[in-house]
mmCIF file of C-alpha atoms and ligand atoms in Angstrom:
data_model
loop_
_atom_site.group_PDB
_atom_site.id
_atom_site.type_symbol
_atom_site.label_atom_id
_atom_site.label_comp_id
_atom_site.label_asym_id
_atom_site.label_seq_id
_atom_site.Cartn_x
_atom_site.Cartn_y
_atom_site.Cartn_z
ATOM 1 C CA UNK Y 1 -223.802 -20.177 -70.777
ATOM 2 C CA UNK Y 2 -224.185 -18.336 -74.066
ATOM 3 C CA UNK Y 3 -224.772 -14.628 -73.970
ATOM 4 C CA UNK Y 4 -226.522 -12.706 -76.675
ATOM 5 C CA UNK Y 5 -223.804 -10.871 -78.564
ATOM 6 C CA UNK Y 6 -224.669 -7.999 -80.859
ATOM 7 C CA UNK Y 7 -222.728 -8.266 -84.082
ATOM 8 C CA UNK Y 8 -222.351 -5.547 -86.666
ATOM 9 C CA UNK Y 9 -221.529 -5.893 -90.345
ATOM 10 C CA UNK Y 10 -217.773 -6.310 -89.878
ATOM 11 C CA UNK Y 11 -217.811 -8.574 -86.838
ATOM 12 C CA UNK Y 12 -220.620 -10.726 -88.214
ATOM 13 C CA UNK Y 13 -218.646 -11.415 -91.369
ATOM 14 C CA UNK Y 14 -215.582 -12.455 -89.345
ATOM 15 C CA UNK Y 15 -217.700 -14.741 -87.205
ATOM 16 C CA UNK Y 16 -219.275 -16.325 -90.304
ATOM 17 C CA UNK Y 17 -215.876 -16.963 -91.863
ATOM 18 C CA UNK Y 18 -214.532 -18.577 -88.716
ATOM 19 C CA UNK Y 19 -217.673 -20.717 -88.505
ATOM 20 C CA UNK Y 20 -217.493 -21.668 -92.192
ATOM 21 C CA UNK Y 21 -213.857 -22.687 -91.870
ATOM 22 C CA UNK Y 22 -214.556 -24.627 -88.706
ATOM 23 C CA UNK Y 23 -212.365 -22.469 -86.470
ATOM 24 C CA UNK Y 24 -213.358 -21.404 -83.001
ATOM 25 C CA UNK Y 25 -210.363 -19.059 -82.992
ATOM 26 C CA UNK Y 26 -207.064 -18.487 -84.800
ATOM 27 C CA UNK Y 27 -204.817 -18.488 -81.744
ATOM 28 C CA UNK Y 28 -202.636 -21.360 -82.917
ATOM 29 C CA UNK Y 29 -203.121 -21.018 -86.646
ATOM 30 C CA UNK Y 30 -200.890 -18.715 -88.720
ATOM 31 C CA UNK Y 31 -202.853 -15.730 -89.932
ATOM 32 C CA UNK Y 32 -200.932 -15.641 -93.242
ATOM 33 C CA UNK Y 33 -201.998 -19.211 -93.948
ATOM 34 C CA UNK Y 34 -205.591 -18.391 -93.123
ATOM 35 C CA UNK Y 35 -205.449 -15.423 -95.521
ATOM 36 C CA UNK Y 36 -203.951 -17.592 -98.205
ATOM 37 C CA UNK Y 37 -206.758 -20.120 -97.763
ATOM 38 C CA UNK Y 38 -209.196 -17.287 -98.446
ATOM 39 C CA UNK Y 39 -207.242 -16.294 -101.565
ATOM 40 C CA UNK Y 40 -205.045 -13.394 -100.422
ATOM 41 C CA UNK Y 41 -201.260 -13.499 -100.248
ATOM 42 C CA UNK Y 42 -199.595 -11.768 -97.302
ATOM 43 C CA UNK Y 43 -196.041 -10.529 -97.661
ATOM 44 C CA UNK Y 44 -193.856 -8.474 -95.344
ATOM 45 C CA UNK Y 45 -191.661 -5.744 -96.738
ATOM 46 C CA UNK Y 46 -190.519 -2.239 -95.799
ATOM 47 C CA UNK Y 47 -193.316 0.278 -96.391
ATOM 48 C CA UNK Y 48 -193.033 4.012 -95.966
ATOM 49 C CA UNK Y 49 -195.686 5.803 -93.904
ATOM 50 C CA UNK Y 50 -197.876 2.762 -94.000
ATOM 51 C CA UNK Y 51 -198.515 -0.219 -91.733
ATOM 52 C CA UNK Y 52 -200.179 -2.246 -94.411
ATOM 53 C CA UNK Y 53 -201.928 -2.074 -97.726
ATOM 54 C CA UNK Y 54 -204.055 -4.160 -100.000
ATOM 55 C CA UNK Y 55 -203.741 -4.462 -103.745
ATOM 56 C CA UNK Y 56 -206.648 -6.056 -105.549
ATOM 57 C CA UNK Y 57 -205.492 -7.694 -108.750
ATOM 58 C CA UNK Y 58 -207.501 -9.359 -111.491
ATOM 59 C CA UNK Y 59 -206.668 -12.821 -110.202
ATOM 60 C CA UNK Y 60 -204.750 -12.362 -106.997
ATOM 61 C CA UNK Y 61 -204.971 -10.041 -104.063
ATOM 62 C CA UNK Y 62 -201.835 -8.974 -102.293
ATOM 63 C CA UNK Y 63 -201.665 -7.821 -98.691
ATOM 64 C CA UNK Y 64 -198.416 -6.043 -97.877
ATOM 65 C CA UNK Y 65 -197.425 -5.542 -94.264
ATOM 66 C CA UNK Y 66 -194.673 -3.206 -93.131
ATOM 67 C CA UNK Y 67 -191.908 -5.430 -91.776
ATOM 68 C CA UNK Y 68 -190.715 -2.586 -89.569
ATOM 69 C CA UNK Y 69 -193.811 -2.405 -87.404
ATOM 70 C CA UNK Y 70 -192.267 -2.652 -83.948
ATOM 71 C CA UNK Y 71 -194.987 -4.789 -82.356
ATOM 72 C CA UNK Y 72 -196.080 -8.281 -83.320
ATOM 73 C CA UNK Y 73 -199.599 -7.558 -82.056
ATOM 74 C CA UNK Y 74 -199.831 -4.541 -84.347
ATOM 75 C CA UNK Y 75 -198.681 -6.569 -87.346
ATOM 76 C CA UNK Y 76 -201.299 -9.182 -86.582
ATOM 77 C CA UNK Y 77 -204.009 -6.598 -86.259
ATOM 78 C CA UNK Y 78 -202.987 -4.989 -89.547
ATOM 79 C CA UNK Y 79 -203.153 -8.328 -91.390
ATOM 80 C CA UNK Y 80 -206.619 -8.917 -89.952
ATOM 81 C CA UNK Y 81 -207.694 -5.375 -90.900
ATOM 82 C CA UNK Y 82 -206.543 -5.827 -94.525
ATOM 83 C CA UNK Y 83 -208.263 -9.185 -94.614
ATOM 84 C CA UNK Y 84 -211.402 -7.346 -93.559
ATOM 85 C CA UNK Y 85 -211.069 -5.100 -96.609
ATOM 86 C CA UNK Y 86 -210.463 -8.152 -98.777
ATOM 87 C CA UNK Y 87 -213.659 -9.834 -97.633
ATOM 88 C CA UNK Y 88 -215.905 -6.820 -97.140
ATOM 89 C CA UNK Y 89 -214.726 -4.329 -99.725
ATOM 90 C CA UNK Y 90 -213.738 -6.136 -102.903
ATOM 91 C CA UNK Y 91 -212.471 -3.786 -105.570
ATOM 92 C CA UNK Y 92 -211.318 -1.149 -103.093
ATOM 93 C CA UNK Y 93 -208.610 0.809 -104.856
ATOM 94 C CA UNK Y 94 -204.993 0.595 -103.719
ATOM 95 C CA UNK Y 95 -205.411 1.217 -100.065
ATOM 96 C CA UNK Y 96 -202.863 2.209 -97.439
ATOM 97 C CA UNK Y 97 -203.380 1.827 -93.725
ATOM 98 C CA UNK Y 98 -201.562 3.463 -90.867
ATOM 99 C CA UNK Y 99 -202.123 4.332 -87.241
ATOM 100 C CA UNK Y 100 -205.047 6.595 -88.048
ATOM 101 C CA UNK Y 101 -207.061 4.067 -90.043
ATOM 102 C CA UNK Y 102 -206.381 0.977 -87.951
ATOM 103 C CA UNK Y 103 -206.859 2.989 -84.796
ATOM 104 C CA UNK Y 104 -209.349 1.705 -82.284
ATOM 105 C CA UNK Y 105 -210.888 5.059 -81.735
ATOM 106 C CA UNK Y 106 -213.730 4.852 -84.102
ATOM 107 C CA UNK Y 107 -215.574 7.875 -82.954
ATOM 108 C CA UNK Y 108 -217.885 9.713 -85.297
ATOM 109 C CA UNK Y 109 -215.251 12.260 -86.270
ATOM 110 C CA UNK Y 110 -212.816 9.542 -87.240
ATOM 111 C CA UNK Y 111 -215.472 7.662 -89.168
ATOM 112 C CA UNK Y 112 -216.398 10.749 -91.116
ATOM 113 C CA UNK Y 113 -212.764 11.298 -91.933
ATOM 114 C CA UNK Y 114 -211.802 7.772 -92.886
ATOM 115 C CA UNK Y 115 -215.096 6.373 -93.978
ATOM 116 C CA UNK Y 116 -217.180 3.445 -93.020
ATOM 117 C CA UNK Y 117 -214.817 0.943 -94.609
ATOM 118 C CA UNK Y 118 -212.177 1.502 -91.921
ATOM 119 C CA UNK Y 119 -214.688 1.035 -89.152
ATOM 120 C CA UNK Y 120 -215.903 -2.197 -90.706
ATOM 121 C CA UNK Y 121 -212.384 -3.512 -91.297
ATOM 122 C CA UNK Y 122 -211.527 -2.822 -87.654
ATOM 123 C CA UNK Y 123 -214.654 -4.562 -86.421
ATOM 124 C CA UNK Y 124 -213.805 -7.502 -88.649
ATOM 125 C CA UNK Y 125 -210.250 -7.650 -87.310
ATOM 126 C CA UNK Y 126 -211.402 -7.470 -83.703
ATOM 127 C CA UNK Y 127 -213.777 -10.378 -84.103
ATOM 128 C CA UNK Y 128 -211.344 -12.473 -86.137
ATOM 129 C CA UNK Y 129 -208.590 -12.148 -83.533
ATOM 130 C CA UNK Y 130 -210.758 -12.016 -80.414
ATOM 131 C CA UNK Y 131 -213.984 -13.953 -80.984
ATOM 132 C CA UNK Y 132 -216.646 -12.357 -78.798
ATOM 133 C CA UNK Y 133 -218.169 -15.494 -77.336
ATOM 134 C CA UNK Y 134 -214.785 -16.900 -76.363
ATOM 135 C CA UNK Y 135 -213.692 -13.550 -74.932
ATOM 136 C CA UNK Y 136 -216.816 -13.360 -72.824
ATOM 137 C CA UNK Y 137 -216.244 -16.837 -71.378
ATOM 138 C CA UNK Y 138 -212.595 -16.094 -70.623
ATOM 139 C CA UNK Y 139 -213.289 -13.067 -68.455
ATOM 140 C CA UNK Y 140 -216.723 -13.665 -66.950
ATOM 141 C CA UNK Y 141 -215.559 -15.108 -63.627
ATOM 142 C CA UNK Y 142 -212.509 -12.903 -63.246
ATOM 143 C CA UNK Y 143 -212.266 -9.716 -61.199
ATOM 144 C CA UNK Y 144 -211.396 -6.715 -63.330
ATOM 145 C CA UNK Y 145 -207.785 -5.535 -63.043
ATOM 146 C CA UNK Y 146 -204.889 -4.416 -65.251
ATOM 147 C CA UNK Y 147 -203.473 -7.926 -64.806
ATOM 148 C CA UNK Y 148 -206.644 -9.411 -66.245
ATOM 149 C CA UNK Y 149 -206.419 -7.175 -69.324
ATOM 150 C CA UNK Y 150 -202.751 -8.054 -69.780
ATOM 151 C CA UNK Y 151 -203.389 -11.772 -69.522
ATOM 152 C CA UNK Y 152 -206.289 -11.542 -72.010
ATOM 153 C CA UNK Y 153 -204.148 -9.526 -74.426
ATOM 154 C CA UNK Y 154 -201.403 -12.135 -74.127
ATOM 155 C CA UNK Y 155 -203.809 -14.984 -74.691
ATOM 156 C CA UNK Y 156 -205.431 -13.413 -77.755
ATOM 157 C CA UNK Y 157 -202.136 -11.975 -79.082
ATOM 158 C CA UNK Y 158 -203.472 -8.463 -79.448
ATOM 159 C CA UNK Y 159 -202.555 -5.131 -77.862
ATOM 160 C CA UNK Y 160 -203.877 -4.047 -74.471
ATOM 161 C CA UNK Y 161 -205.749 -1.321 -76.344
ATOM 162 C CA UNK Y 162 -207.568 -3.849 -78.521
ATOM 163 C CA UNK Y 163 -208.440 -5.896 -75.456
ATOM 164 C CA UNK Y 164 -209.589 -2.850 -73.503
ATOM 165 C CA UNK Y 165 -212.084 -2.017 -76.265
ATOM 166 C CA UNK Y 166 -213.317 -5.566 -76.336
ATOM 167 C CA UNK Y 167 -213.663 -5.491 -72.565
ATOM 168 C CA UNK Y 168 -215.571 -2.234 -72.764
ATOM 169 C CA UNK Y 169 -218.114 -3.965 -75.042
ATOM 170 C CA UNK Y 170 -218.353 -7.375 -73.399
ATOM 171 C CA UNK Y 171 -216.590 -7.320 -70.049
ATOM 172 C CA UNK Y 172 -218.320 -8.025 -66.752
ATOM 173 C CA UNK Y 173 -217.233 -4.819 -65.012
ATOM 174 C CA UNK Y 174 -218.009 -1.311 -66.300
ATOM 175 C CA UNK Y 175 -214.941 0.588 -67.506
ATOM 176 C CA UNK Y 176 -214.475 3.924 -69.243
ATOM 177 C CA UNK Y 177 -211.824 4.714 -71.818
ATOM 178 C CA UNK Y 178 -210.044 7.969 -72.565
ATOM 179 C CA UNK Y 179 -207.585 8.332 -75.414
ATOM 180 C CA UNK Y 180 -204.998 11.106 -75.291
ATOM 181 C CA UNK Y 181 -202.600 12.007 -78.089
ATOM 182 C CA UNK Y 182 -199.814 14.617 -77.868
ATOM 183 C CA UNK Y 183 -201.188 15.700 -74.493
ATOM 184 C CA UNK Y 184 -204.689 16.384 -75.832
ATOM 185 C CA UNK Y 185 -207.747 14.266 -75.131
ATOM 186 C CA UNK Y 186 -208.985 12.949 -78.457
ATOM 187 C CA UNK Y 187 -211.683 10.487 -77.521
ATOM 188 C CA UNK Y 188 -213.549 9.042 -74.596
ATOM 189 C CA UNK Y 189 -216.378 6.633 -73.935
ATOM 190 C CA UNK Y 190 -218.276 5.469 -70.891
ATOM 191 C CA UNK Y 191 -220.783 2.620 -70.579
ATOM 192 C CA UNK Y 192 -224.198 3.791 -71.812
ATOM 193 C CA UNK Y 193 -225.982 3.184 -68.524
ATOM 194 C CA UNK Y 194 -223.166 4.370 -66.275
ATOM 195 C CA UNK Y 195 -224.339 6.632 -63.431
ATOM 196 C CA UNK Y 196 -221.257 8.883 -63.668
ATOM 197 C CA UNK Y 197 -220.774 11.487 -66.358
ATOM 198 C CA UNK Y 198 -217.453 12.247 -67.921
ATOM 199 C CA UNK Y 199 -216.178 15.787 -68.205
ATOM 200 C CA UNK Y 200 -215.939 16.664 -71.835
ATOM 201 C CA UNK Y 201 -212.245 17.295 -72.391
ATOM 202 C CA UNK Y 202 -211.959 16.739 -76.118
ATOM 203 C CA UNK Y 203 -208.995 18.696 -77.508
ATOM 204 C CA UNK Y 204 -208.024 19.781 -73.976
ATOM 205 C CA UNK Y 205 -205.152 18.608 -71.831
ATOM 206 C CA UNK Y 206 -205.985 15.653 -69.601
ATOM 207 C CA UNK Y 207 -206.810 16.577 -65.970
ATOM 208 C CA UNK Y 208 -203.822 17.709 -63.907
ATOM 209 C CA UNK Y 209 -204.286 14.913 -61.383
ATOM 210 C CA UNK Y 210 -204.718 12.118 -63.950
ATOM 211 C CA UNK Y 211 -202.144 9.397 -64.550
ATOM 212 C CA UNK Y 212 -202.136 10.399 -68.236
ATOM 213 C CA UNK Y 213 -200.802 13.831 -67.236
ATOM 214 C CA UNK Y 214 -197.991 12.228 -65.242
ATOM 215 C CA UNK Y 215 -196.839 10.672 -68.507
ATOM 216 C CA UNK Y 216 -197.206 13.721 -70.713
ATOM 217 C CA UNK Y 217 -195.775 16.231 -68.221
ATOM 218 C CA UNK Y 218 -193.156 14.128 -66.430
ATOM 219 C CA UNK Y 219 -192.600 11.113 -68.651
ATOM 220 C CA UNK Y 220 -193.761 8.866 -65.822
ATOM 221 C CA UNK Y 221 -194.595 5.300 -66.820
ATOM 222 C CA UNK Y 222 -195.639 2.989 -64.014
ATOM 223 C CA UNK Y 223 -194.286 -0.562 -63.945
ATOM 224 C CA UNK Y 224 -196.914 -3.290 -64.269
ATOM 225 C CA UNK Y 225 -197.008 -3.875 -60.534
ATOM 226 C CA UNK Y 226 -198.150 -0.291 -59.933
ATOM 227 C CA UNK Y 227 -200.283 0.183 -63.016
ATOM 228 C CA UNK Y 228 -203.461 0.412 -60.942
ATOM 229 C CA UNK Y 229 -203.382 3.979 -59.645
ATOM 230 C CA UNK Y 230 -205.937 5.464 -57.294
ATOM 231 C CA UNK Y 231 -207.571 8.668 -58.557
ATOM 232 C CA UNK Y 232 -210.515 10.841 -57.532
ATOM 233 C CA UNK Y 233 -213.902 10.538 -59.093
ATOM 234 C CA UNK Y 234 -213.544 14.221 -59.971
ATOM 235 C CA UNK Y 235 -210.360 13.524 -61.941
ATOM 236 C CA UNK Y 236 -212.269 12.400 -65.038
ATOM 237 C CA UNK Y 237 -215.922 12.601 -63.997
ATOM 238 C CA UNK Y 238 -218.311 15.343 -63.002
ATOM 239 C CA UNK Y 239 -218.675 15.526 -59.236
ATOM 240 C CA UNK Y 240 -222.205 16.544 -58.300
ATOM 241 C CA UNK Y 241 -222.787 19.229 -55.650
ATOM 242 C CA UNK Y 242 -224.063 16.673 -53.183
ATOM 243 C CA UNK Y 243 -221.263 14.185 -53.766
ATOM 244 C CA UNK Y 244 -218.027 13.828 -51.808
ATOM 245 C CA UNK Y 245 -214.878 12.758 -53.626
ATOM 246 C CA UNK Y 246 -213.949 10.598 -50.627
ATOM 247 C CA UNK Y 247 -217.046 8.500 -51.157
ATOM 248 C CA UNK Y 248 -215.752 6.827 -54.314
ATOM 249 C CA UNK Y 249 -213.071 4.316 -55.230
ATOM 250 C CA UNK Y 250 -211.840 5.191 -58.708
ATOM 251 C CA UNK Y 251 -208.723 3.871 -60.398
ATOM 252 C CA UNK Y 252 -206.852 4.623 -63.604
ATOM 253 C CA UNK Y 253 -204.687 2.240 -65.565
ATOM 254 C CA UNK Y 254 -202.831 4.368 -68.083
ATOM 255 C CA UNK Y 255 -201.571 2.360 -71.042
ATOM 256 C CA UNK Y 256 -198.714 4.315 -72.549
ATOM 257 C CA UNK Y 257 -197.593 4.086 -76.141
ATOM 258 C CA UNK Y 258 -194.347 6.056 -76.203
ATOM 259 C CA UNK Y 259 -193.814 5.229 -79.854
ATOM 260 C CA UNK Y 260 -196.949 7.182 -80.842
ATOM 261 C CA UNK Y 261 -196.917 9.603 -77.864
ATOM 262 C CA UNK Y 262 -200.369 8.498 -76.813
ATOM 263 C CA UNK Y 263 -202.111 7.016 -73.819
ATOM 264 C CA UNK Y 264 -205.251 5.070 -73.175
ATOM 265 C CA UNK Y 265 -206.616 5.665 -69.698
ATOM 266 C CA UNK Y 266 -208.783 2.830 -68.471
ATOM 267 C CA UNK Y 267 -210.872 4.106 -65.583
ATOM 268 C CA UNK Y 268 -213.043 2.065 -63.278
ATOM 269 C CA UNK Y 269 -214.605 2.032 -59.844
ATOM 270 C CA UNK Y 270 -214.345 -0.689 -57.230
HETATM 271 ZN ZN1 ZN M 301 -208.045 0.130 -93.983
#
C-alpha cells in the first residue's frame, strides 16, 4: 500500500534525484560515488570546529568531511547534508557545518539562527538516506520499541536520532521527542493530534524523575536491554486534575550522546 507522504522543498528534491537516477535507496551504494556522479567531489581530511563544508568552485565543487568525526552515521549524514546544499543552494559561499547546523532539532529558534538553508539541507539529507516510502513500509507492521528504532537505524545507516525524527513523522505509533543539552531542555515536540500536553520546560532542567535526569545527574546510561524505562505520565506531560498517574502506561527511551553531553528522550504510551 502506498501512503500519501507530504514532501517539503528539501525532501522533494532528494526524492526527485533518487527517482531520476533510478535508485530506490542508497543503502548499498557509496555516497561519495553518488556525489561524484552529481558533480561534487567528496574528500575526508582533518577539519577544525567543523564536521563538513562545501566549496563551490567555477568548475568543480568540493565537499570536505572531517575525518575525525567519531561516528560513521554522522559522517554519512554530513555528506548528505552538504550534497543538499550543492543541489539546493548553488553559489552558497564557503560554508561550514557542525553539530548546530546539521542538528535534527529544527525548531523555529534554530531556523531563525541558522537560516532556511540548513533546514532544507537537513530535510534533503533525511530523505536521501531514509526514503520516506521505504521507511514507512519497513515499520508499518512492527510494534514500536527501542529495538525497532535501533534496527531501523542500523538498516538505514543513520543515527537513532535521525531515525527517531523520521519515526515521529511517519511511524505507526505516536511518540514525543525531547532534546536536552547540558542538562537543559532545548526542544520538544509531540504529535499534533496527541491528547496529552507536554509541560513546557524549555531552558529548564529535565524533570527530576525522567531518565534524562538520571544521565545528567548520575551519569546513568542504560544498556540496550533496559533502554525502555517506565515513567509517569506526569513526568513529561501535564496531568489533569481528574486524571490519575496510575491510569497510564508511559515509557521513556533516553538516547544518550556523551560526546555532545546531550540526550534525546523518546516518550510513548502503550
Ligand atoms: Zn549546512
